[in-house]
Amino acid sequence: ITLGKEYALKLLAGGQLNQEAWSRFQSEAKALARLNHPGIVGIHNMGIETGQYPYYVMDLLSGETLDVLIDRTGPVPINQALDFFIQVCDALSSAHGQGIIHRDIKPSNLMLVRDLQNQITTVKIVDFGIARLSKHEFTTQSQTATGLVFGTPYYMSPEQCQGQKVDERSDIYSLGCTIFEALTGDPP
């Protein structure tokens, strides 16, 4: 209010506030806070309101997700898909360079940001809720233990489906599935 800017708030319902949910929420916020890339949603603050409602403050994005675009218009033309996925690859490379594996790359986690003329200008990766810090970051490993499966099956790599450890290659596999869906209109 003081700065006169609009932001989005991501809230965790108070009834869902157990230690695992709070740890996941903190992990997502910390992962996002480490990233400073135009293709990744920015996070600005986090806290707990009245001791029971955790939140974080992030960029307010105007547009639609890739899955909504595909549902509305069908397959994405190749030139447009190239533009989208070059941006996504650059953003993923930045995240991977920081040791962060997203683990849930899919069309609904790619926000197509529109400008005032309603043109798509930027693709942003959102929802780092199941992100994991890579093996190089053992001191801050996420809460997900090996053997637990998190993600969306259509887009998950075989090792992720089997609950095995994942690395950057798992995100690349998911990206390939997402590109396939963008170009054909259906998941692989």
JSON list of C-alpha atoms in Angstrom, two decimals:
[
{"chain": "A", "resi": 1, "resn": "ILE", "atom": "CA", "xyz": [0.00, 0.00, 0.00]},
{"chain": "A", "resi": 2, "resn": "THR", "atom": "CA", "xyz": [2.76, 2.40, 0.95]},
{"chain": "A", "resi": 3, "resn": "LEU", "atom": "CA", "xyz": [4.67, 1.81, -2.29]},
{"chain": "A", "resi": 4, "resn": "GLY", "atom": "CA", "xyz": [1.56, 1.91, -4.46]},
{"chain": "A", "resi": 5, "resn": "LYS", "atom": "CA", "xyz": [2.38, -1.41, -6.14]},
{"chain": "A", "resi": 6, "resn": "GLU", "atom": "CA", "xyz": [0.26, -4.49, -6.71]},
{"chain": "A", "resi": 7, "resn": "TYR", "atom": "CA", "xyz": [1.55, -7.94, -5.79]},
{"chain": "A", "resi": 8, "resn": "ALA", "atom": "CA", "xyz": [0.12, -11.42, -5.54]},
{"chain": "A", "resi": 9, "resn": "LEU", "atom": "CA", "xyz": [-0.07, -13.24, -2.22]},
{"chain": "A", "resi": 10, "resn": "LYS", "atom": "CA", "xyz": [0.25, -16.99, -1.99]},
{"chain": "A", "resi": 11, "resn": "LEU", "atom": "CA", "xyz": [-1.44, -18.21, 1.17]},
{"chain": "A", "resi": 12, "resn": "LEU", "atom": "CA", "xyz": [-1.46, -21.52, 2.98]},
{"chain": "A", "resi": 13, "resn": "ALA", "atom": "CA", "xyz": [-4.80, -22.04, 4.71]},
{"chain": "A", "resi": 14, "resn": "GLY", "atom": "CA", "xyz": [-4.50, -22.03, 8.48]},
{"chain": "A", "resi": 15, "resn": "GLY", "atom": "CA", "xyz": [-6.17, -25.44, 8.70]},
{"chain": "A", "resi": 16, "resn": "GLN", "atom": "CA", "xyz": [-3.39, -26.88, 6.53]},
{"chain": "A", "resi": 17, "resn": "LEU", "atom": "CA", "xyz": [-0.60, -25.54, 8.72]},
{"chain": "A", "resi": 18, "resn": "ASN", "atom": "CA", "xyz": [1.31, -28.58, 9.91]},
{"chain": "A", "resi": 19, "resn": "GLN", "atom": "CA", "xyz": [5.08, -28.84, 10.08]},
{"chain": "A", "resi": 20, "resn": "GLU", "atom": "CA", "xyz": [5.40, -30.50, 6.65]},
{"chain": "A", "resi": 21, "resn": "ALA", "atom": "CA", "xyz": [3.16, -27.93, 4.93]},
{"chain": "A", "resi": 22, "resn": "TRP", "atom": "CA", "xyz": [5.03, -25.05, 6.57]},
{"chain": "A", "resi": 23, "resn": "SER", "atom": "CA", "xyz": [8.41, -26.56, 5.62]},
{"chain": "A", "resi": 24, "resn": "ARG", "atom": "CA", "xyz": [7.30, -26.97, 1.99]},
{"chain": "A", "resi": 25, "resn": "PHE", "atom": "CA", "xyz": [5.95, -23.43, 1.91]},
{"chain": "A", "resi": 26, "resn": "GLN", "atom": "CA", "xyz": [9.21, -22.04, 3.30]},
{"chain": "A", "resi": 27, "resn": "SER", "atom": "CA", "xyz": [11.22, -24.16, 0.88]},
{"chain": "A", "resi": 28, "resn": "GLU", "atom": "CA", "xyz": [9.30, -22.79, -2.12]},
{"chain": "A", "resi": 29, "resn": "ALA", "atom": "CA", "xyz": [9.68, -19.20, -0.93]},
{"chain": "A", "resi": 30, "resn": "LYS", "atom": "CA", "xyz": [13.40, -19.58, -0.25]},
{"chain": "A", "resi": 31, "resn": "ALA", "atom": "CA", "xyz": [13.97, -21.27, -3.62]},
{"chain": "A", "resi": 32, "resn": "LEU", "atom": "CA", "xyz": [12.17, -18.45, -5.43]},
{"chain": "A", "resi": 33, "resn": "ALA", "atom": "CA", "xyz": [13.96, -15.78, -3.42]},
{"chain": "A", "resi": 34, "resn": "ARG", "atom": "CA", "xyz": [17.33, -17.15, -4.61]},
{"chain": "A", "resi": 35, "resn": "LEU", "atom": "CA", "xyz": [16.31, -16.77, -8.23]},
{"chain": "A", "resi": 36, "resn": "ASN", "atom": "CA", "xyz": [16.48, -13.46, -10.04]},
{"chain": "A", "resi": 37, "resn": "HIS", "atom": "CA", "xyz": [15.53, -14.12, -13.64]},
{"chain": "A", "resi": 38, "resn": "PRO", "atom": "CA", "xyz": [12.93, -12.49, -15.91]},
{"chain": "A", "resi": 39, "resn": "GLY", "atom": "CA", "xyz": [11.53, -15.95, -16.73]},
{"chain": "A", "resi": 40, "resn": "ILE", "atom": "CA", "xyz": [10.85, -16.91, -13.10]},
{"chain": "A", "resi": 41, "resn": "VAL", "atom": "CA", "xyz": [8.16, -15.40, -10.91]},
{"chain": "A", "resi": 42, "resn": "GLY", "atom": "CA", "xyz": [9.78, -13.09, -8.35]},
{"chain": "A", "resi": 43, "resn": "ILE", "atom": "CA", "xyz": [9.22, -13.30, -4.61]},
{"chain": "A", "resi": 44, "resn": "HIS", "atom": "CA", "xyz": [9.55, -10.27, -2.38]},
{"chain": "A", "resi": 45, "resn": "ASN", "atom": "CA", "xyz": [8.66, -11.25, 1.19]},
{"chain": "A", "resi": 46, "resn": "MET", "atom": "CA", "xyz": [7.17, -13.97, 3.36]},
{"chain": "A", "resi": 47, "resn": "GLY", "atom": "CA", "xyz": [5.73, -14.34, 6.83]},
{"chain": "A", "resi": 48, "resn": "ILE", "atom": "CA", "xyz": [2.92, -15.68, 9.01]},
{"chain": "A", "resi": 49, "resn": "GLU", "atom": "CA", "xyz": [-0.10, -13.48, 9.65]},
{"chain": "A", "resi": 50, "resn": "THR", "atom": "CA", "xyz": [-1.46, -13.73, 13.22]},
{"chain": "A", "resi": 51, "resn": "GLY", "atom": "CA", "xyz": [0.70, -16.80, 13.79]},
{"chain": "A", "resi": 52, "resn": "GLN", "atom": "CA", "xyz": [-1.46, -19.08, 11.66]},
{"chain": "A", "resi": 53, "resn": "TYR", "atom": "CA", "xyz": [-1.64, -17.88, 8.02]},
{"chain": "A", "resi": 54, "resn": "PRO", "atom": "CA", "xyz": [1.68, -18.25, 6.19]},
{"chain": "A", "resi": 55, "resn": "TYR", "atom": "CA", "xyz": [2.06, -16.19, 3.03]},
{"chain": "A", "resi": 56, "resn": "TYR", "atom": "CA", "xyz": [4.57, -14.89, 0.59]},
{"chain": "A", "resi": 57, "resn": "VAL", "atom": "CA", "xyz": [4.46, -11.84, -1.61]},
{"chain": "A", "resi": 58, "resn": "MET", "atom": "CA", "xyz": [5.26, -12.36, -5.28]},
{"chain": "A", "resi": 59, "resn": "ASP", "atom": "CA", "xyz": [4.94, -10.70, -8.67]},
{"chain": "A", "resi": 60, "resn": "LEU", "atom": "CA", "xyz": [1.38, -10.18, -9.84]},
{"chain": "A", "resi": 61, "resn": "LEU", "atom": "CA", "xyz": [1.30, -11.59, -13.37]},
{"chain": "A", "resi": 62, "resn": "SER", "atom": "CA", "xyz": [-1.19, -10.69, -16.07]},
{"chain": "A", "resi": 63, "resn": "GLY", "atom": "CA", "xyz": [-1.90, -13.35, -18.67]},
{"chain": "A", "resi": 64, "resn": "GLU", "atom": "CA", "xyz": [-2.74, -17.02, -18.81]},
{"chain": "A", "resi": 65, "resn": "THR", "atom": "CA", "xyz": [-0.98, -20.33, -18.40]},
{"chain": "A", "resi": 66, "resn": "LEU", "atom": "CA", "xyz": [0.16, -22.36, -21.40]},
{"chain": "A", "resi": 67, "resn": "ASP", "atom": "CA", "xyz": [-2.43, -25.09, -20.74]},
{"chain": "A", "resi": 68, "resn": "VAL", "atom": "CA", "xyz": [-5.22, -22.49, -20.94]},
{"chain": "A", "resi": 69, "resn": "LEU", "atom": "CA", "xyz": [-3.84, -21.20, -24.25]},
{"chain": "A", "resi": 70, "resn": "ILE", "atom": "CA", "xyz": [-3.64, -24.76, -25.65]},
{"chain": "A", "resi": 71, "resn": "ASP", "atom": "CA", "xyz": [-7.21, -25.51, -24.52]},
{"chain": "A", "resi": 72, "resn": "ARG", "atom": "CA", "xyz": [-8.46, -22.27, -26.07]},
{"chain": "A", "resi": 73, "resn": "THR", "atom": "CA", "xyz": [-6.58, -22.24, -29.38]},
{"chain": "A", "resi": 74, "resn": "GLY", "atom": "CA", "xyz": [-5.17, -25.74, -29.91]},
{"chain": "A", "resi": 75, "resn": "PRO", "atom": "CA", "xyz": [-1.53, -26.48, -30.74]},
{"chain": "A", "resi": 76, "resn": "VAL", "atom": "CA", "xyz": [0.90, -23.57, -30.57]},
{"chain": "A", "resi": 77, "resn": "PRO", "atom": "CA", "xyz": [2.45, -22.52, -33.91]},
{"chain": "A", "resi": 78, "resn": "ILE", "atom": "CA", "xyz": [6.10, -23.58, -34.17]},
{"chain": "A", "resi": 79, "resn": "ASN", "atom": "CA", "xyz": [7.55, -20.05, -34.26]},
{"chain": "A", "resi": 80, "resn": "GLN", "atom": "CA", "xyz": [5.58, -19.03, -31.18]},
{"chain": "A", "resi": 81, "resn": "ALA", "atom": "CA", "xyz": [6.53, -22.27, -29.40]},
{"chain": "A", "resi": 82, "resn": "LEU", "atom": "CA", "xyz": [10.21, -21.62, -30.17]},
{"chain": "A", "resi": 83, "resn": "ASP", "atom": "CA", "xyz": [9.94, -18.16, -28.62]},
{"chain": "A", "resi": 84, "resn": "PHE", "atom": "CA", "xyz": [8.20, -19.56, -25.52]},
{"chain": "A", "resi": 85, "resn": "PHE", "atom": "CA", "xyz": [10.56, -22.46, -24.94]},
{"chain": "A", "resi": 86, "resn": "ILE", "atom": "CA", "xyz": [13.78, -20.54, -25.55]},
{"chain": "A", "resi": 87, "resn": "GLN", "atom": "CA", "xyz": [12.66, -18.34, -22.64]},
{"chain": "A", "resi": 88, "resn": "VAL", "atom": "CA", "xyz": [11.76, -21.37, -20.51]},
{"chain": "A", "resi": 89, "resn": "CYS", "atom": "CA", "xyz": [15.12, -23.04, -21.25]},
{"chain": "A", "resi": 90, "resn": "ASP", "atom": "CA", "xyz": [16.97, -19.89, -20.21]},
{"chain": "A", "resi": 91, "resn": "ALA", "atom": "CA", "xyz": [14.96, -19.65, -16.97]},
{"chain": "A", "resi": 92, "resn": "LEU", "atom": "CA", "xyz": [15.45, -23.35, -16.19]},
{"chain": "A", "resi": 93, "resn": "SER", "atom": "CA", "xyz": [19.17, -23.03, -16.87]},
{"chain": "A", "resi": 94, "resn": "SER", "atom": "CA", "xyz": [19.30, -20.17, -14.37]},
{"chain": "A", "resi": 95, "resn": "ALA", "atom": "CA", "xyz": [17.42, -22.22, -11.75]},
{"chain": "A", "resi": 96, "resn": "HIS", "atom": "CA", "xyz": [19.64, -25.24, -12.35]},
{"chain": "A", "resi": 97, "resn": "GLY", "atom": "CA", "xyz": [22.71, -22.98, -12.08]},
{"chain": "A", "resi": 98, "resn": "GLN", "atom": "CA", "xyz": [21.46, -22.05, -8.59]},
{"chain": "A", "resi": 99, "resn": "GLY", "atom": "CA", "xyz": [21.06, -25.74, -7.74]},
{"chain": "A", "resi": 100, "resn": "ILE", "atom": "CA", "xyz": [17.24, -25.69, -7.90]},
{"chain": "A", "resi": 101, "resn": "ILE", "atom": "CA", "xyz": [15.28, -28.47, -9.62]},
{"chain": "A", "resi": 102, "resn": "HIS", "atom": "CA", "xyz": [11.65, -27.47, -10.27]},
{"chain": "A", "resi": 103, "resn": "ARG", "atom": "CA", "xyz": [10.27, -31.07, -10.49]},
{"chain": "A", "resi": 104, "resn": "ASP", "atom": "CA", "xyz": [6.88, -30.03, -11.90]},
{"chain": "A", "resi": 105, "resn": "ILE", "atom": "CA", "xyz": [7.44, -28.40, -15.29]},
{"chain": "A", "resi": 106, "resn": "LYS", "atom": "CA", "xyz": [4.14, -28.59, -17.20]},
{"chain": "A", "resi": 107, "resn": "PRO", "atom": "CA", "xyz": [1.93, -26.26, -19.23]},
{"chain": "A", "resi": 108, "resn": "SER", "atom": "CA", "xyz": [-0.06, -25.09, -16.20]},
{"chain": "A", "resi": 109, "resn": "ASN", "atom": "CA", "xyz": [3.18, -23.92, -14.52]},
{"chain": "A", "resi": 110, "resn": "LEU", "atom": "CA", "xyz": [4.22, -21.72, -17.45]},
{"chain": "A", "resi": 111, "resn": "MET", "atom": "CA", "xyz": [2.59, -18.29, -17.24]},
{"chain": "A", "resi": 112, "resn": "LEU", "atom": "CA", "xyz": [2.29, -16.37, -20.51]},
{"chain": "A", "resi": 113, "resn": "VAL", "atom": "CA", "xyz": [2.56, -12.73, -19.43]},
{"chain": "A", "resi": 114, "resn": "ARG", "atom": "CA", "xyz": [0.74, -10.20, -21.62]},
{"chain": "A", "resi": 115, "resn": "ASP", "atom": "CA", "xyz": [1.47, -6.53, -22.08]},
{"chain": "A", "resi": 116, "resn": "LEU", "atom": "CA", "xyz": [-1.07, -3.67, -22.30]},
{"chain": "A", "resi": 117, "resn": "GLN", "atom": "CA", "xyz": [-1.66, -4.50, -25.99]},
{"chain": "A", "resi": 118, "resn": "ASN", "atom": "CA", "xyz": [-2.53, -8.09, -24.96]},
{"chain": "A", "resi": 119, "resn": "GLN", "atom": "CA", "xyz": [0.61, -9.48, -26.61]},
{"chain": "A", "resi": 120, "resn": "ILE", "atom": "CA", "xyz": [2.53, -12.31, -24.91]},
{"chain": "A", "resi": 121, "resn": "THR", "atom": "CA", "xyz": [5.86, -10.78, -23.98]},
{"chain": "A", "resi": 122, "resn": "THR", "atom": "CA", "xyz": [7.35, -13.15, -21.41]},
{"chain": "A", "resi": 123, "resn": "VAL", "atom": "CA", "xyz": [6.97, -16.72, -20.26]},
{"chain": "A", "resi": 124, "resn": "LYS", "atom": "CA", "xyz": [7.48, -17.19, -16.52]},
{"chain": "A", "resi": 125, "resn": "ILE", "atom": "CA", "xyz": [7.93, -20.43, -14.63]},
{"chain": "A", "resi": 126, "resn": "VAL", "atom": "CA", "xyz": [5.67, -20.50, -11.57]},
{"chain": "A", "resi": 127, "resn": "ASP", "atom": "CA", "xyz": [4.87, -22.89, -8.70]},
{"chain": "A", "resi": 128, "resn": "PHE", "atom": "CA", "xyz": [8.11, -24.04, -7.14]},
{"chain": "A", "resi": 129, "resn": "GLY", "atom": "CA", "xyz": [6.10, -25.85, -4.45]},
{"chain": "A", "resi": 130, "resn": "ILE", "atom": "CA", "xyz": [7.88, -29.18, -4.93]},
{"chain": "A", "resi": 131, "resn": "ALA", "atom": "CA", "xyz": [11.22, -27.72, -6.00]},
{"chain": "A", "resi": 132, "resn": "ARG", "atom": "CA", "xyz": [14.29, -29.46, -4.67]},
{"chain": "A", "resi": 133, "resn": "LEU", "atom": "CA", "xyz": [17.79, -28.24, -4.13]},
{"chain": "A", "resi": 134, "resn": "SER", "atom": "CA", "xyz": [20.26, -30.38, -6.04]},
{"chain": "A", "resi": 135, "resn": "LYS", "atom": "CA", "xyz": [22.77, -32.79, -4.56]},
{"chain": "A", "resi": 136, "resn": "HIS", "atom": "CA", "xyz": [25.30, -29.96, -4.35]},
{"chain": "A", "resi": 137, "resn": "GLU", "atom": "CA", "xyz": [23.16, -28.30, -1.68]},
{"chain": "A", "resi": 138, "resn": "PHE", "atom": "CA", "xyz": [22.94, -31.03, 0.97]},
{"chain": "A", "resi": 139, "resn": "THR", "atom": "CA", "xyz": [22.71, -28.58, 3.85]},
{"chain": "A", "resi": 140, "resn": "THR", "atom": "CA", "xyz": [19.36, -27.28, 2.64]},
{"chain": "A", "resi": 141, "resn": "GLN", "atom": "CA", "xyz": [17.83, -30.34, 1.02]},
{"chain": "A", "resi": 142, "resn": "SER", "atom": "CA", "xyz": [14.06, -30.19, 0.65]},
{"chain": "A", "resi": 143, "resn": "GLN", "atom": "CA", "xyz": [11.67, -32.18, 2.77]},
{"chain": "A", "resi": 144, "resn": "THR", "atom": "CA", "xyz": [10.83, -34.77, 0.10]},
{"chain": "A", "resi": 145, "resn": "ALA", "atom": "CA", "xyz": [12.47, -38.09, 0.87]},
{"chain": "A", "resi": 146, "resn": "THR", "atom": "CA", "xyz": [13.61, -40.54, -1.77]},
{"chain": "A", "resi": 147, "resn": "GLY", "atom": "CA", "xyz": [10.78, -42.94, -2.49]},
{"chain": "A", "resi": 148, "resn": "LEU", "atom": "CA", "xyz": [8.04, -40.31, -2.30]},
{"chain": "A", "resi": 149, "resn": "VAL", "atom": "CA", "xyz": [6.53, -39.28, -5.61]},
{"chain": "A", "resi": 150, "resn": "PHE", "atom": "CA", "xyz": [5.48, -35.67, -6.26]},
{"chain": "A", "resi": 151, "resn": "GLY", "atom": "CA", "xyz": [4.61, -34.11, -9.60]},
{"chain": "A", "resi": 152, "resn": "THR", "atom": "CA", "xyz": [2.18, -34.57, -12.46]},
{"chain": "A", "resi": 153, "resn": "PRO", "atom": "CA", "xyz": [2.49, -38.05, -14.03]},
{"chain": "A", "resi": 154, "resn": "TYR", "atom": "CA", "xyz": [2.09, -36.98, -17.69]},
{"chain": "A", "resi": 155, "resn": "TYR", "atom": "CA", "xyz": [5.22, -34.86, -17.39]},
{"chain": "A", "resi": 156, "resn": "MET", "atom": "CA", "xyz": [7.33, -36.77, -14.87]},
{"chain": "A", "resi": 157, "resn": "SER", "atom": "CA", "xyz": [10.58, -38.46, -15.82]},
{"chain": "A", "resi": 158, "resn": "PRO", "atom": "CA", "xyz": [10.80, -42.24, -15.25]},
{"chain": "A", "resi": 159, "resn": "GLU", "atom": "CA", "xyz": [13.13, -41.80, -12.26]},
{"chain": "A", "resi": 160, "resn": "GLN", "atom": "CA", "xyz": [10.75, -39.27, -10.69]},
{"chain": "A", "resi": 161, "resn": "CYS", "atom": "CA", "xyz": [7.80, -41.65, -11.23]},
{"chain": "A", "resi": 162, "resn": "GLN", "atom": "CA", "xyz": [9.76, -44.34, -9.41]},
{"chain": "A", "resi": 163, "resn": "GLY", "atom": "CA", "xyz": [10.50, -42.07, -6.46]},
{"chain": "A", "resi": 164, "resn": "GLN", "atom": "CA", "xyz": [14.22, -41.99, -7.21]},
{"chain": "A", "resi": 165, "resn": "LYS", "atom": "CA", "xyz": [16.49, -38.98, -6.86]},
{"chain": "A", "resi": 166, "resn": "VAL", "atom": "CA", "xyz": [16.13, -36.43, -9.62]},
{"chain": "A", "resi": 167, "resn": "ASP", "atom": "CA", "xyz": [18.43, -33.82, -11.08]},
{"chain": "A", "resi": 168, "resn": "GLU", "atom": "CA", "xyz": [18.32, -31.27, -13.89]},
{"chain": "A", "resi": 169, "resn": "ARG", "atom": "CA", "xyz": [17.65, -34.01, -16.44]},
{"chain": "A", "resi": 170, "resn": "SER", "atom": "CA", "xyz": [14.25, -34.67, -14.89]},
{"chain": "A", "resi": 171, "resn": "ASP", "atom": "CA", "xyz": [13.21, -31.05, -15.56]},
{"chain": "A", "resi": 172, "resn": "ILE", "atom": "CA", "xyz": [14.51, -31.41, -19.13]},
{"chain": "A", "resi": 173, "resn": "TYR", "atom": "CA", "xyz": [12.37, -34.53, -19.60]},
{"chain": "A", "resi": 174, "resn": "SER", "atom": "CA", "xyz": [9.32, -32.68, -18.28]},
{"chain": "A", "resi": 175, "resn": "LEU", "atom": "CA", "xyz": [10.12, -29.77, -20.57]},
{"chain": "A", "resi": 176, "resn": "GLY", "atom": "CA", "xyz": [10.19, -32.16, -23.54]},
{"chain": "A", "resi": 177, "resn": "CYS", "atom": "CA", "xyz": [6.74, -33.46, -22.59]},
{"chain": "A", "resi": 178, "resn": "THR", "atom": "CA", "xyz": [5.50, -29.88, -22.29]},
{"chain": "A", "resi": 179, "resn": "ILE", "atom": "CA", "xyz": [6.91, -28.95, -25.71]},
{"chain": "A", "resi": 180, "resn": "PHE", "atom": "CA", "xyz": [5.22, -32.04, -27.20]},
{"chain": "A", "resi": 181, "resn": "GLU", "atom": "CA", "xyz": [1.86, -30.95, -25.77]},
{"chain": "A", "resi": 182, "resn": "ALA", "atom": "CA", "xyz": [2.32, -27.37, -26.95]},
{"chain": "A", "resi": 183, "resn": "LEU", "atom": "CA", "xyz": [2.97, -28.54, -30.51]},
{"chain": "A", "resi": 184, "resn": "THR", "atom": "CA", "xyz": [0.34, -31.29, -30.70]},
{"chain": "A", "resi": 185, "resn": "GLY", "atom": "CA", "xyz": [-2.35, -30.13, -28.28]},
{"chain": "A", "resi": 186, "resn": "ASP", "atom": "CA", "xyz": [-2.14, -33.38, -26.25]},
{"chain": "A", "resi": 187, "resn": "PRO", "atom": "CA", "xyz": [0.28, -34.69, -23.63]},
{"chain": "A", "resi": 188, "resn": "PRO", "atom": "CA", "xyz": [2.56, -37.55, -24.74]}
]
